[in-house]
Short mmCIF file of C-alpha atoms and ligand atoms in Angstrom, two decimals:
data_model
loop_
_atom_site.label_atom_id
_atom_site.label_comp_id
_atom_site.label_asym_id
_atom_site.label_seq_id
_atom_site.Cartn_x
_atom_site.Cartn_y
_atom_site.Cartn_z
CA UNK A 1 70.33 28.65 68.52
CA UNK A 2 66.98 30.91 67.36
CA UNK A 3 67.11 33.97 65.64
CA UNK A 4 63.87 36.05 65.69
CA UNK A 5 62.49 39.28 64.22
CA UNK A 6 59.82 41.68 65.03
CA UNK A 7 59.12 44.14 62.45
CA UNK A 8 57.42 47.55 62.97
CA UNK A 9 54.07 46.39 64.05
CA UNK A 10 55.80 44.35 66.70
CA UNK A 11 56.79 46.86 68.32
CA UNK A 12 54.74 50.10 67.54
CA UNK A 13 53.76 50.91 71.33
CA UNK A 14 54.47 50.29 75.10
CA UNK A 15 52.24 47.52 75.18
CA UNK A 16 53.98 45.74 71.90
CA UNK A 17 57.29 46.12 72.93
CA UNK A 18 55.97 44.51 76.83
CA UNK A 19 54.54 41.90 74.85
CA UNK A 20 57.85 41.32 72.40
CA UNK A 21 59.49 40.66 75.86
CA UNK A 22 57.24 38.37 76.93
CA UNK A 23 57.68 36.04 73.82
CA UNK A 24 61.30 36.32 74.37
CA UNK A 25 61.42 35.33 77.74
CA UNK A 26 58.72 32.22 77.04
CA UNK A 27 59.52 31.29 73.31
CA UNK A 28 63.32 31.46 73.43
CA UNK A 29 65.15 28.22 74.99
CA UNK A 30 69.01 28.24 75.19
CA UNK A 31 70.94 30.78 72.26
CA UNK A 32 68.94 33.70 70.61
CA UNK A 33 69.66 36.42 68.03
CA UNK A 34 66.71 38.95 68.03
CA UNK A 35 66.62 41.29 64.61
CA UNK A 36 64.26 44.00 65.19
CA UNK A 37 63.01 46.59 62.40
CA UNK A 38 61.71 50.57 63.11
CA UNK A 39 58.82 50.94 65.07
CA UNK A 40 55.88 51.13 63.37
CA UNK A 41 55.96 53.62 60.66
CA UNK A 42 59.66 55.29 61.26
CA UNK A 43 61.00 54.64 58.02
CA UNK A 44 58.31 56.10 56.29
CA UNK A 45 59.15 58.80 58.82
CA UNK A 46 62.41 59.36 58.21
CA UNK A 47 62.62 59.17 54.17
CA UNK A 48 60.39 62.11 54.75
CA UNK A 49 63.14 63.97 56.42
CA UNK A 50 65.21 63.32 53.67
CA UNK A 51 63.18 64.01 51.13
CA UNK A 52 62.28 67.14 53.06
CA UNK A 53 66.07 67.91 53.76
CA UNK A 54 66.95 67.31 49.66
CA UNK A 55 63.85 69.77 48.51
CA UNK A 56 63.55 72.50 51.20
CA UNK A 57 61.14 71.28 52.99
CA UNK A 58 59.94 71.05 56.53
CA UNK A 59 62.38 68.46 57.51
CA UNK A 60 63.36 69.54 61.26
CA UNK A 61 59.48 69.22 62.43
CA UNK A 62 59.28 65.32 61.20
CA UNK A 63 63.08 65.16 63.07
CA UNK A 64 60.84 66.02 66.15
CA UNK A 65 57.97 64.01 65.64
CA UNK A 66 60.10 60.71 65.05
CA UNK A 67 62.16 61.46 68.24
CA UNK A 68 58.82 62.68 70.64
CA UNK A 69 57.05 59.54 69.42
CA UNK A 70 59.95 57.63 70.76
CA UNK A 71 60.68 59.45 74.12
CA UNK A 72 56.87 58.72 74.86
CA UNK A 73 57.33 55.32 74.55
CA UNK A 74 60.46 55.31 76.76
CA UNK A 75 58.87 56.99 79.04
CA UNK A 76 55.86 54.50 79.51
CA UNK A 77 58.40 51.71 79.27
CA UNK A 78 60.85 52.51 81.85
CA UNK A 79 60.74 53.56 85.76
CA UNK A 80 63.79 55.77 85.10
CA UNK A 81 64.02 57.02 81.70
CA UNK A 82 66.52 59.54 82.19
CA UNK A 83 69.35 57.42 81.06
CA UNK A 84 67.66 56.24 77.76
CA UNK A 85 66.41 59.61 76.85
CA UNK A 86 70.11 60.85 77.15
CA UNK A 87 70.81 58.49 74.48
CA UNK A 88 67.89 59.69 72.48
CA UNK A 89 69.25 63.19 72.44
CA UNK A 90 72.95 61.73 71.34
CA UNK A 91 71.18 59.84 68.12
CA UNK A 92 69.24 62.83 67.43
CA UNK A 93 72.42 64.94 66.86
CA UNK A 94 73.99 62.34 65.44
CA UNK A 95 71.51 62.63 62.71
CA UNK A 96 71.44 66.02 62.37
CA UNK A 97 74.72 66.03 61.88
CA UNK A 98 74.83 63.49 59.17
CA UNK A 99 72.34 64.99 57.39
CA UNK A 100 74.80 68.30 57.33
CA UNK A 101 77.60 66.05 56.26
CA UNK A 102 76.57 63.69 53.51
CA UNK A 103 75.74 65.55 50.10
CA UNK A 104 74.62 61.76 47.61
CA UNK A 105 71.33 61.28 47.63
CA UNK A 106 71.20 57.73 48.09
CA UNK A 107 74.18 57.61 50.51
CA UNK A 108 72.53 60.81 52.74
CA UNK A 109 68.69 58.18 52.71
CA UNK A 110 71.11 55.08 54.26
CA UNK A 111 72.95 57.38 56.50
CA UNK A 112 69.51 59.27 57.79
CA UNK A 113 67.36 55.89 57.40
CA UNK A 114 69.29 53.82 59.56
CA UNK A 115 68.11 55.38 62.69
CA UNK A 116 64.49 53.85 62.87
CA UNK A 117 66.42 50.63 63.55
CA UNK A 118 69.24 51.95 65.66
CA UNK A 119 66.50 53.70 68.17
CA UNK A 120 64.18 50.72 68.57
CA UNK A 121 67.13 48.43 69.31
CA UNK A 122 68.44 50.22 71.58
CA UNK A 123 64.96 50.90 73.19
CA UNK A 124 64.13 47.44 73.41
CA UNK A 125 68.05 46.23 74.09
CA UNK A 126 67.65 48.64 77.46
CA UNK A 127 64.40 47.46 78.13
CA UNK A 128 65.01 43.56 77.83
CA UNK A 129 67.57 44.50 80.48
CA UNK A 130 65.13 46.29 82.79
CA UNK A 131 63.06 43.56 82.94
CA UNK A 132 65.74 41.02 83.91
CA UNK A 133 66.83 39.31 80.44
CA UNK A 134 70.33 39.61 79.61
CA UNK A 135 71.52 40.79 76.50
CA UNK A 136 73.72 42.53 74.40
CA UNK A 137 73.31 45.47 71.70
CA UNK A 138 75.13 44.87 68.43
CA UNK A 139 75.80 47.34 65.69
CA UNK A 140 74.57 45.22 62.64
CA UNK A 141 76.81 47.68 60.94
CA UNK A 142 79.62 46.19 61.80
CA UNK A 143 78.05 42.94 60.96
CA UNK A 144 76.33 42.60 57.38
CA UNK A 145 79.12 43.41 54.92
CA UNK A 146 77.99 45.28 52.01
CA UNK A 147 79.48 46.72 48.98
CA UNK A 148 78.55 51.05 48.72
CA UNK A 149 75.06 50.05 46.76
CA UNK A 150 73.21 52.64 48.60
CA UNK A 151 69.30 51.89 49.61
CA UNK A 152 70.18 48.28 48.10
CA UNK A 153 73.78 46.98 49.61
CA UNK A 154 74.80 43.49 48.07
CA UNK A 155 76.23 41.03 50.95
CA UNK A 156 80.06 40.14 50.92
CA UNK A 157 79.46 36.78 52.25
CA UNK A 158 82.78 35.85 53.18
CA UNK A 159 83.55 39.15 55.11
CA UNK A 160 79.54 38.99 56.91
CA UNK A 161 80.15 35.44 58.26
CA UNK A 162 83.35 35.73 59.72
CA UNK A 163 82.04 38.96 61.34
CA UNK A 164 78.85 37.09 62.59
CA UNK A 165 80.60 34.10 63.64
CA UNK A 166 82.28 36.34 66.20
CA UNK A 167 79.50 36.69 68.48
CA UNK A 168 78.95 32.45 68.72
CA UNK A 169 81.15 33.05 72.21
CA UNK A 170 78.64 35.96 73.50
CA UNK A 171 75.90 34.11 72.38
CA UNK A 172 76.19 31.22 75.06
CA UNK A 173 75.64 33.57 77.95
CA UNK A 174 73.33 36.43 76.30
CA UNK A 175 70.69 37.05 73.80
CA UNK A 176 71.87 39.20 70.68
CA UNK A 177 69.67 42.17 69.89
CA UNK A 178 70.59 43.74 66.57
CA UNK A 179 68.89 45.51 64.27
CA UNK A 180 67.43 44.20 60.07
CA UNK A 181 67.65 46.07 57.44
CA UNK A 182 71.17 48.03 57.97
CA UNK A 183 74.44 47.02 57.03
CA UNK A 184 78.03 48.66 56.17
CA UNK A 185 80.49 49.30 53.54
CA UNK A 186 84.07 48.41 53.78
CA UNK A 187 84.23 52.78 53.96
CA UNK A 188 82.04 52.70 57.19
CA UNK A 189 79.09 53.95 55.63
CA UNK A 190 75.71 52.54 56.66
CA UNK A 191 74.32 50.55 53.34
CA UNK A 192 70.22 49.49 53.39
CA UNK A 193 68.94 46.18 52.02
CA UNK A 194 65.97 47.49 49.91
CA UNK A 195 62.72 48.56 52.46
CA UNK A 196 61.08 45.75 54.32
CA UNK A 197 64.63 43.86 54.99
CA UNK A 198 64.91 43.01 58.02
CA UNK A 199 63.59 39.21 57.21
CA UNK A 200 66.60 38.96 54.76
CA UNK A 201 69.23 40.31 57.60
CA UNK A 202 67.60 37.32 60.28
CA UNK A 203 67.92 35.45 56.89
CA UNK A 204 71.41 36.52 56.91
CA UNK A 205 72.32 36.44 60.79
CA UNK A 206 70.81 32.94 60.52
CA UNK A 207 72.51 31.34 57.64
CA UNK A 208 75.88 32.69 58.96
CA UNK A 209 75.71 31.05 62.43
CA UNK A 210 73.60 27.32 61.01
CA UNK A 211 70.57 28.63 63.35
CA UNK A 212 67.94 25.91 64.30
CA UNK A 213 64.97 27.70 63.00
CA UNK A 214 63.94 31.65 62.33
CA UNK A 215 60.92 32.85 63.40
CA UNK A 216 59.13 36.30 62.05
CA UNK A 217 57.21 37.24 64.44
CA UNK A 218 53.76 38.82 62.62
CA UNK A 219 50.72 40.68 63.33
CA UNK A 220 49.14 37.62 61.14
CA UNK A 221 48.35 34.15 62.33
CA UNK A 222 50.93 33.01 59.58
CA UNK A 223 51.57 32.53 55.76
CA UNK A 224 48.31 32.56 54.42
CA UNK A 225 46.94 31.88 51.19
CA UNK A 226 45.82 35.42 50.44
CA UNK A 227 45.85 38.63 52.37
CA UNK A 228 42.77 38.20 54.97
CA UNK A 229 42.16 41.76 54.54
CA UNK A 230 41.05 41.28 51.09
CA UNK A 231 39.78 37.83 51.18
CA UNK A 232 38.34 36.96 54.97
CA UNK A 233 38.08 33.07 54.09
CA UNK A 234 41.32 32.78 53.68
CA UNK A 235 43.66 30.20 55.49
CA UNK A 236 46.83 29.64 57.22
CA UNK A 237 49.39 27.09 56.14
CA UNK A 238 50.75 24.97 58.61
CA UNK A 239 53.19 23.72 56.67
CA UNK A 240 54.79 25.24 53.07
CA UNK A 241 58.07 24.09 51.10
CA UNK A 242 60.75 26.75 50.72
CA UNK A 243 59.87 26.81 46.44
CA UNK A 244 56.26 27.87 47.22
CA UNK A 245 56.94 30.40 49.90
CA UNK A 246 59.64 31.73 47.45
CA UNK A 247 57.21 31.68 44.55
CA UNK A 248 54.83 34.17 46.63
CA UNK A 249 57.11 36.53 47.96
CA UNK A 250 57.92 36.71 44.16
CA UNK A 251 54.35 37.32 42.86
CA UNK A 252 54.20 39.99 46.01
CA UNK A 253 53.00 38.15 49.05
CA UNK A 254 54.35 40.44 51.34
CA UNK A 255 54.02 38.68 54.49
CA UNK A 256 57.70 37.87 53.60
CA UNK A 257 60.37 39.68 51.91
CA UNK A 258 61.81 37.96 48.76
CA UNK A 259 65.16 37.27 49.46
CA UNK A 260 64.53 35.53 53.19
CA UNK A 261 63.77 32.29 51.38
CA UNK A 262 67.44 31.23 49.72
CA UNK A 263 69.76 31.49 52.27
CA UNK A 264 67.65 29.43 54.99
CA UNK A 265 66.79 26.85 52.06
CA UNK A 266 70.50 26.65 51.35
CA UNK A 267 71.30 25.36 54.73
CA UNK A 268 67.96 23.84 55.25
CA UNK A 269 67.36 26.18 57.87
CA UNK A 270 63.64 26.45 58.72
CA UNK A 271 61.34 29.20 58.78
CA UNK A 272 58.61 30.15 61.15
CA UNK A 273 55.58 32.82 60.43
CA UNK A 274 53.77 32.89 63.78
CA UNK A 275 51.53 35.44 65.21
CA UNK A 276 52.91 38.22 68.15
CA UNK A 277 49.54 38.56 69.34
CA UNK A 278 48.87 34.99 69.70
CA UNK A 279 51.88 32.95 70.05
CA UNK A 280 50.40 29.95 71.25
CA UNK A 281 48.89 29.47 67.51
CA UNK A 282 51.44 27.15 65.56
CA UNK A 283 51.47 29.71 62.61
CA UNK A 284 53.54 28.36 59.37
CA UNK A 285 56.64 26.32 58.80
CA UNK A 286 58.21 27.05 55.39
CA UNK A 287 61.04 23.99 55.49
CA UNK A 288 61.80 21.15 53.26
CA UNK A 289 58.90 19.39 52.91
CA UNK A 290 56.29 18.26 50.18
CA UNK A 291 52.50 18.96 50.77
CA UNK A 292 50.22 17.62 48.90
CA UNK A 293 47.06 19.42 46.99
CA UNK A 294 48.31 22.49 47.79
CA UNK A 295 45.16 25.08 46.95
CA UNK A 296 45.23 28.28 45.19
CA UNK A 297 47.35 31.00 46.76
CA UNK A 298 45.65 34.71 45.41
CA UNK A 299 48.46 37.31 45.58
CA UNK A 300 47.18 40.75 44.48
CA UNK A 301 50.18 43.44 43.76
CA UNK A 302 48.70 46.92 43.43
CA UNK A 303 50.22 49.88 41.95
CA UNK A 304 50.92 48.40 38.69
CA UNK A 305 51.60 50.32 35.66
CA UNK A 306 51.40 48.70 31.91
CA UNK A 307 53.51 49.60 29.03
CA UNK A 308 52.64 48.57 25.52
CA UNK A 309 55.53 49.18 23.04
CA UNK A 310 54.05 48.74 19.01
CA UNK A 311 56.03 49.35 16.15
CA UNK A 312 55.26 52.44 13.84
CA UNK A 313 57.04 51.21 10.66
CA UNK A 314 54.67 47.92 9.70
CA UNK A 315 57.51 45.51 11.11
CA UNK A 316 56.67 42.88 13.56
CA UNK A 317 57.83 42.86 16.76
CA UNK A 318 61.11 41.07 16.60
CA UNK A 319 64.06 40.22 18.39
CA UNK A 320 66.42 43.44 17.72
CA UNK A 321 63.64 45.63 18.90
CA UNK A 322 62.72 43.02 22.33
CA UNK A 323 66.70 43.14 23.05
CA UNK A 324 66.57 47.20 23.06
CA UNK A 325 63.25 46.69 24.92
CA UNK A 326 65.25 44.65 27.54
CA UNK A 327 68.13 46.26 27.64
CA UNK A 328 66.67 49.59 28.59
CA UNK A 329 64.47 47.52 31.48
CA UNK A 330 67.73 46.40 32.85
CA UNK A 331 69.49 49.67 32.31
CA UNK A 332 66.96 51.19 34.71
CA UNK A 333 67.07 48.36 37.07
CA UNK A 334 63.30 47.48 36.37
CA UNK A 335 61.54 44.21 36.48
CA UNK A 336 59.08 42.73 34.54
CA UNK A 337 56.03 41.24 36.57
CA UNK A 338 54.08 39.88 33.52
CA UNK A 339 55.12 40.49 29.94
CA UNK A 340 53.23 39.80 26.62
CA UNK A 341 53.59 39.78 23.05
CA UNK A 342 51.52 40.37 19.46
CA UNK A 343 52.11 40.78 15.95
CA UNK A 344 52.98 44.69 16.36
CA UNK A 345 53.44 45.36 19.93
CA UNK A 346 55.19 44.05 23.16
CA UNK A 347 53.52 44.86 26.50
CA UNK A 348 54.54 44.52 30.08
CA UNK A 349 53.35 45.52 33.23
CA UNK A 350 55.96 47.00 36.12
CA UNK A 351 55.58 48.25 39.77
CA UNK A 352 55.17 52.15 38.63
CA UNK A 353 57.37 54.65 40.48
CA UNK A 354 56.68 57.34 38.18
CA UNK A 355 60.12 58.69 38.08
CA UNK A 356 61.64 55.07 36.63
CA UNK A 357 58.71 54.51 34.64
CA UNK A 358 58.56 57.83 32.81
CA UNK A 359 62.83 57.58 32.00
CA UNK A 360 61.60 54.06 30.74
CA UNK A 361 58.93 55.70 28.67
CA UNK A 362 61.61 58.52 27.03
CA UNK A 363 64.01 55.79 26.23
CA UNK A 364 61.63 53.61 24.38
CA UNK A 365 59.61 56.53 22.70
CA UNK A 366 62.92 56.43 20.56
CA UNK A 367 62.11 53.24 18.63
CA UNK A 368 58.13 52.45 19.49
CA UNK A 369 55.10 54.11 19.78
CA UNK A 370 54.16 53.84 23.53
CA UNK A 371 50.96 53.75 25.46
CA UNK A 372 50.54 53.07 28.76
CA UNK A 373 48.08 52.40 31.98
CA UNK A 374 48.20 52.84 35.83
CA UNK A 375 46.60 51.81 38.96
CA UNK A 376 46.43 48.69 37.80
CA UNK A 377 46.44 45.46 40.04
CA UNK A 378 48.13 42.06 39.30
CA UNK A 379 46.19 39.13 41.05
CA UNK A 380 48.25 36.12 40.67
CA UNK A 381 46.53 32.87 41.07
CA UNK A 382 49.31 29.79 41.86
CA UNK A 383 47.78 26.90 42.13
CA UNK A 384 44.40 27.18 40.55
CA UNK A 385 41.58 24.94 40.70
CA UNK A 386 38.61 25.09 38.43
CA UNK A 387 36.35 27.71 40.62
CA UNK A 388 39.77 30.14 41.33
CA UNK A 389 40.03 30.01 37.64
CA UNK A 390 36.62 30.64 36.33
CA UNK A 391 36.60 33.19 39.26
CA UNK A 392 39.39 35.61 38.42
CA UNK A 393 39.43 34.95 34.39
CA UNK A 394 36.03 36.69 34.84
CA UNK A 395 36.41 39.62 36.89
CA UNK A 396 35.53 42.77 35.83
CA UNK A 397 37.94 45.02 34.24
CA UNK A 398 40.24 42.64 33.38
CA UNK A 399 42.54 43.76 30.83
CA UNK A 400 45.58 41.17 30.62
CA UNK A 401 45.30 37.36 30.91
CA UNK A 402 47.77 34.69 31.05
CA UNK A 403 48.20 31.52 32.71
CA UNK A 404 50.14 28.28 33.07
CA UNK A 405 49.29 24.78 34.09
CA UNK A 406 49.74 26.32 37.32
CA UNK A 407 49.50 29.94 37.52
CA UNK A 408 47.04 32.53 36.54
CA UNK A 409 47.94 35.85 36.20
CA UNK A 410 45.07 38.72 35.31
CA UNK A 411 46.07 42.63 35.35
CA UNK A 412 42.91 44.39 36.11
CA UNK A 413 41.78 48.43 36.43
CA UNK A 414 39.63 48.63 39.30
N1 LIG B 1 62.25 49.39 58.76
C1 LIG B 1 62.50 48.96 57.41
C2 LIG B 1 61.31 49.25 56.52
O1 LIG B 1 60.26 49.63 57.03
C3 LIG B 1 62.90 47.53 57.32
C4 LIG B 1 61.84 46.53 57.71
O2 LIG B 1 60.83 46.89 58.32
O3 LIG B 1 62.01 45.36 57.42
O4 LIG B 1 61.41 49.12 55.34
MG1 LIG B 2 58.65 47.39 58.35
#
């Protein structure tokens, strides 16, 4: 069996969602699972509403936005709409009525979230239908055990494969469409798997039920080794092992989200990046395999804050003060993307959400004297040659080096 997924771009119009049908019809031979994310920008959407909702804002006119955008597209989809619009209306109360009902933050954003992915699977569940292929909504709810860590669940293996096994019967006579990104908690709350998860719930869906092969379907030709919007020259991959396609997501490739990797490699399940405007093209296969002369993937992570921790009492920086240094990281659930250290001062650079980084900042103001930078960008060079080297080492504004015998990381303000 197959399990596919079509994220947000995928599916962002009529003519997407036509053409998502189209590559299910052609590209899926005998048993398929199909995870599909929001459309388009919905999540952004909807943590709007909450965030609207929680601080007296305007939250009822994004409500209507979200739900217009998606009775336009029903309507251009189907000959009769009424039916699916009916639903519509039942989902948009339903969220209303959750957001009325749930008063923790975090628990109210999975409870409100969740319903990018529950409308476009049922959109594109009723359209599949409509246009002859058979298949079956499921509730992913029911079906990715979680514990109750809101906007981050953690998967109860045991409990999500014996409820995923359970479709293996269904599967024989009809595709699966589900939805990434959602799970639940033993309560029957929805849980979230951290934004951009659907590739870790295929991941998931195919791990559970020894799939053949994924395939994330992209609005790229397929992994490539740096984001062609920032460097055109760059190329695809037709091939990648699991450790380097790992290594990426890590640095921030996102063309795949960081925890897809391990449970396909686990089972030795491969994993295919191919393009949903061009399917024909062979895109990438991230499996078990060894390629040889690699060359340099360039991985640039924006947004990147760096904190600089020095001592004020003419210590050096030792390992009592790195231990309270890591131990308030951890505390606040942050993580490190490059860290560095001198005589009197430790320095590290983090993804900066300004409410985490500034509660980091008060915490270590107690023992150091702190400075810190943002906008920053870390460009990660794996793999460098000579020229990639030379290349980055050199660019302007650098203002953090360090590198490996195989990676070379620079922190730069633009
Ligand atoms: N819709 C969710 C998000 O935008 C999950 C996903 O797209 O993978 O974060
Ligand atoms: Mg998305």
């Amino acid at each position: 069996m197959k399990v596919f997924k079509f994220g947000g771009a995928s599916l962002r119009n009529a003519q997407a969602v036509r053409n998502m049908s189209t590559i299910v019809r052609d590209y899926a031979n005998g048993p398929l699972l199909v995870v599909v994310s929001a459309m388009d920008k919905t999540t952004n959407a909807l943590e709007r509403v909450v965030y609207n909702f929680l601080r007296g804002g305007n939250y009822q006119s994004e409500i209507t936005t979200i739900f217009e955008y998606h009775q336009n597209l029903v309507n251009e989809l189907f000959e009769n709409p009424q039916e699916i619009l009916h639903i519509l209306e039942g989902l948009a109360s339903q969220l209303t009525e959750k957001l009325r009902t749930t008063s923790d933050e975090d628990k109210l954003y999975d409870q409100v979230v969740c319903f990018g992915e529950i409308l476009s699977s049922v959109i594109v569940h009723h359209y599949l239908a409509a246009v002859g292929i058979k298949n079956m909504w499921k509730d992913a709810r029911q079906l990715i055990c979680t514990d109750s860590t809101f906007r981050e669940g953690k998967i109860n293996w045991a409990l999500t494969e014996s409820s995923i096994l359970s479709l293996r019967q269904e599967l024989e006579t009809h595709a699966i469409i589900t939805q990434g990104f959602i799970g639940g908690d033993e309560s029957g709350n929805t849980t979230t798997l951290g934004r951009e998860g659907s590739d870790f719930s295929a991941a998931i869906f195919a791990s559970c039920l020894l799939a053949d092969s994924v395939t994330i379907w992209k609005d790229v030709p397929g992994v490539m080794n740096a984001d062609p919007k920032r460097l055109p020259a760059a190329i695809v991959f037709e091939e990648l092992p699991y450790k380097e396609a790992a290594e990426m997501t890590y640095y921030g490739a996102s063309v795949i989200h960081p925890k897809t990797i391990k449970p396909l490699a686990l089972k030795g399940i491969p994993l295919l990046v191919k393009s949903f405007t061009n399917p024909s093209l062979p895109g990438t296969k991230i499996h078990d395999c060894k390629v040889e002369h690699l060359p340099p993937m360039i991985v640039f992570k924006d947004n990147q804050c760096l904190i600089s921790c020095k001592v004020t009492d003419f210590t050096f920086v030792n390992e009592d003060q790195l231990s309270a240094i890591f131990y308030a990281l951890s505390e606040l659930n942050v993580k490190l993307n490059v860290m560095q250290n001198s005589a009197i001062s430790f320095s590290f650079c983090i993804d900066f959400r300004e409410n985490k980084v500034m509660a980091l900042i008060e915490k270590l103001q107690e023992r150091f004297e702190v400075y810190y930078n943002t906008n920053l960008t870390l460009v990660t060079i794996k793999n460098y040659d000579e020229q990639s080297f030379e290349t980055y080492r050199k660019k302007p504004g650098v203002i953090l080096e360090q590198s490996s015998r195989s990676t070379l990381q620079v922190l730069v303000k633009e």
